[in-house]
Amino acid sequence: MVLMLHVNVFKDWSGTGNTGAYYALAGIAIPLFFMTSGYIMANKQIDWKYAARKIWGILRFTLIICLTIYAIDYVTYGKAHFQFPECYIQRGGLAVFWYFGAMIIIYAFLPLLQRIINSRKLLLPSIIFLVVFGNIIFVANHWGFEGRHPWQTFRLHYWFLYFLIGAYIRRNPACIGQIRLWWIIPAAFLYGLFYHLGIVITGIEHYFGSLPCMAYAFITFGALLKLPIHDSKAITRLSATFLPVYAFHWFFLQKCFHNDPFYTINNTMHLLPATAIDYVITVAVMLTFGLLIMRLPYADKIFRV
């Protein structure tokens, strides 16, 4: 979903246009990230030492990637811009690392969030409050509120909300008991239709506070959790590619698509199939890259937070 979002971004920047349909379908990528984090951490014993260790892991990992990108750019162009720590506030060529900036804040608040998760009296009311607040922000976005105010890193009302929803699902699995996999299709369709109404004219990230986005994310997450998937070597290898793919996909799109679009002849092909081809190639290239790089010595230590 993240790759689809960013393929669309670069198509828009290159003047070939973006597809609102694909953009809307992939629009729950970031909520799912935070829901996954909340789900995984819901049953862990959390203390400040654990939080500090995770924050250090993010700092170490992102510093290594920033140094690597700096070295590649310097060797290639004879000049480069070191993007640490501005990448955490969505600035520079590694602006996608704002997610790690947000996760640093999440980890800093983790012991307090854990108290909310462990409290039956606080968890659901906290989620309800954040749902209401998120919808207020969404309505305010009609007048460009988030376009003028917090960067994505600091939109904690969204990140805390989806983190707590993920934790709530872990603690109360009955809440997804009736969800079926096919529900994703109407949820995606209705969310896409809602997006195309144009209530907010800026990017999909300004829809995270809307009820259709929350419903789409909740249904998708719940349906996927219920799939009868068993651990395997394929899953282990693919999941290990997450960090290298996330870390370098923006660099790949920037160097190989935005500045020198070498793969789809966009001027002679309809936008929808052209975007689909761009997406398939991007996924194939980045997954291959991820699988290969994880075979290198010490890669499992570098690509770990």
Short mmCIF file of N, CA and C in Angstrom, two decimals, residues 34 102 105-106 113 126-138 140-141 145-146 149-165 205-210 214:
data_model
loop_
_atom_site.label_atom_id
_atom_site.label_comp_id
_atom_site.label_asym_id
_atom_site.label_seq_id
_atom_site.Cartn_x
_atom_site.Cartn_y
_atom_site.Cartn_z
N PHE A 34 0.35 1.57 12.37
CA PHE A 34 0.20 1.86 13.80
C PHE A 34 -0.71 0.84 14.47
N ALA A 102 7.54 9.59 14.20
CA ALA A 102 6.30 9.35 14.94
C ALA A 102 6.44 8.15 15.87
N ILE A 105 8.14 9.00 19.09
CA ILE A 105 7.21 9.62 20.04
C ILE A 105 6.31 8.56 20.66
N ILE A 106 5.83 7.62 19.84
CA ILE A 106 5.00 6.53 20.35
C ILE A 106 5.74 5.77 21.45
N LEU A 113 0.87 4.68 27.45
CA LEU A 113 -0.11 4.02 26.60
C LEU A 113 -0.43 2.62 27.12
N SER A 126 -10.90 6.11 25.75
CA SER A 126 -9.81 6.83 25.09
C SER A 126 -9.95 6.73 23.57
N ILE A 127 -10.31 5.54 23.09
CA ILE A 127 -10.51 5.36 21.65
C ILE A 127 -11.67 6.20 21.16
N ILE A 128 -12.77 6.20 21.91
CA ILE A 128 -13.95 6.98 21.52
C ILE A 128 -13.60 8.47 21.46
N PHE A 129 -12.87 8.94 22.46
CA PHE A 129 -12.46 10.35 22.48
C PHE A 129 -11.63 10.68 21.25
N LEU A 130 -10.68 9.81 20.91
CA LEU A 130 -9.80 10.08 19.77
C LEU A 130 -10.56 9.96 18.44
N VAL A 131 -11.57 9.09 18.39
CA VAL A 131 -12.41 9.00 17.19
C VAL A 131 -13.15 10.31 16.97
N VAL A 132 -13.75 10.82 18.03
CA VAL A 132 -14.49 12.09 17.94
C VAL A 132 -13.54 13.22 17.57
N PHE A 133 -12.39 13.28 18.25
CA PHE A 133 -11.43 14.35 17.98
C PHE A 133 -10.90 14.24 16.54
N GLY A 134 -10.64 13.02 16.09
CA GLY A 134 -10.16 12.83 14.73
C GLY A 134 -11.15 13.32 13.70
N ASN A 135 -12.43 13.09 13.94
CA ASN A 135 -13.44 13.56 13.00
C ASN A 135 -13.57 15.08 13.01
N ILE A 136 -13.35 15.69 14.17
CA ILE A 136 -13.34 17.16 14.23
C ILE A 136 -12.19 17.71 13.38
N ILE A 137 -11.01 17.09 13.51
CA ILE A 137 -9.87 17.51 12.71
C ILE A 137 -10.14 17.28 11.23
N PHE A 138 -10.79 16.16 10.90
CA PHE A 138 -11.10 15.88 9.50
C PHE A 138 -12.00 16.96 8.91
N ALA A 140 -12.22 19.99 9.98
CA ALA A 140 -11.41 21.21 9.89
C ALA A 140 -10.49 21.18 8.68
N ASN A 141 -10.15 19.96 8.21
CA ASN A 141 -9.29 19.85 7.03
C ASN A 141 -9.97 20.34 5.76
N PHE A 145 -6.85 22.80 7.53
CA PHE A 145 -6.23 22.89 8.85
C PHE A 145 -4.88 22.19 8.91
N GLU A 146 -4.83 20.91 8.56
CA GLU A 146 -3.57 20.17 8.68
C GLU A 146 -2.55 20.57 7.62
N HIS A 149 -0.78 23.27 9.65
CA HIS A 149 -0.38 23.04 11.04
C HIS A 149 0.55 21.82 11.18
N PRO A 150 0.22 20.81 11.99
CA PRO A 150 1.26 19.82 12.32
C PRO A 150 1.70 18.98 11.12
N TRP A 151 3.02 18.75 11.04
CA TRP A 151 3.54 17.79 10.08
C TRP A 151 3.04 16.41 10.48
N GLN A 152 3.16 15.45 9.57
CA GLN A 152 2.62 14.12 9.87
C GLN A 152 3.22 13.52 11.13
N THR A 153 4.48 13.78 11.38
CA THR A 153 5.14 13.24 12.57
C THR A 153 4.35 13.54 13.83
N PHE A 154 3.77 14.73 13.90
CA PHE A 154 3.16 15.20 15.14
C PHE A 154 1.63 15.09 15.15
N ARG A 155 1.06 14.37 14.21
CA ARG A 155 -0.40 14.15 14.22
C ARG A 155 -0.72 12.98 15.14
N LEU A 156 -0.37 13.18 16.39
CA LEU A 156 -0.43 12.09 17.36
C LEU A 156 -1.86 11.65 17.64
N HIS A 157 -2.85 12.51 17.39
CA HIS A 157 -4.24 12.10 17.60
C HIS A 157 -4.60 10.93 16.70
N TYR A 158 -3.99 10.86 15.50
CA TYR A 158 -4.22 9.71 14.62
C TYR A 158 -3.41 8.50 15.07
N TRP A 159 -2.13 8.74 15.34
CA TRP A 159 -1.24 7.60 15.62
C TRP A 159 -1.63 6.93 16.92
N PHE A 160 -1.96 7.69 17.95
CA PHE A 160 -2.43 7.09 19.20
C PHE A 160 -3.74 6.34 18.98
N LEU A 161 -4.62 6.92 18.17
CA LEU A 161 -5.91 6.27 17.91
C LEU A 161 -5.72 4.90 17.29
N TYR A 162 -4.97 4.83 16.19
CA TYR A 162 -4.83 3.55 15.50
C TYR A 162 -3.98 2.57 16.31
N PHE A 163 -3.03 3.07 17.06
CA PHE A 163 -2.25 2.22 17.95
C PHE A 163 -3.17 1.57 18.99
N LEU A 164 -4.04 2.37 19.58
CA LEU A 164 -4.95 1.84 20.61
C LEU A 164 -6.01 0.91 20.01
N ILE A 165 -6.45 1.20 18.78
CA ILE A 165 -7.41 0.29 18.13
C ILE A 165 -6.76 -1.08 17.92
N GLU A 205 -3.66 11.53 3.42
CA GLU A 205 -3.29 11.55 4.84
C GLU A 205 -4.20 12.43 5.68
N HIS A 206 -4.95 13.31 5.01
CA HIS A 206 -5.88 14.18 5.74
C HIS A 206 -7.25 13.55 5.92
N TYR A 207 -7.38 12.28 5.53
CA TYR A 207 -8.63 11.53 5.71
C TYR A 207 -8.53 10.53 6.86
N PHE A 208 -7.39 10.45 7.52
CA PHE A 208 -7.21 9.44 8.56
C PHE A 208 -8.19 9.61 9.72
N GLY A 209 -8.70 10.82 9.93
CA GLY A 209 -9.63 11.05 11.03
C GLY A 209 -11.07 10.79 10.67
N SER A 210 -11.34 10.41 9.43
CA SER A 210 -12.72 10.20 8.99
C SER A 210 -13.20 8.80 9.36
N MET A 214 -11.46 4.91 9.14
CA MET A 214 -11.36 4.04 10.31
C MET A 214 -12.04 2.70 10.06
#
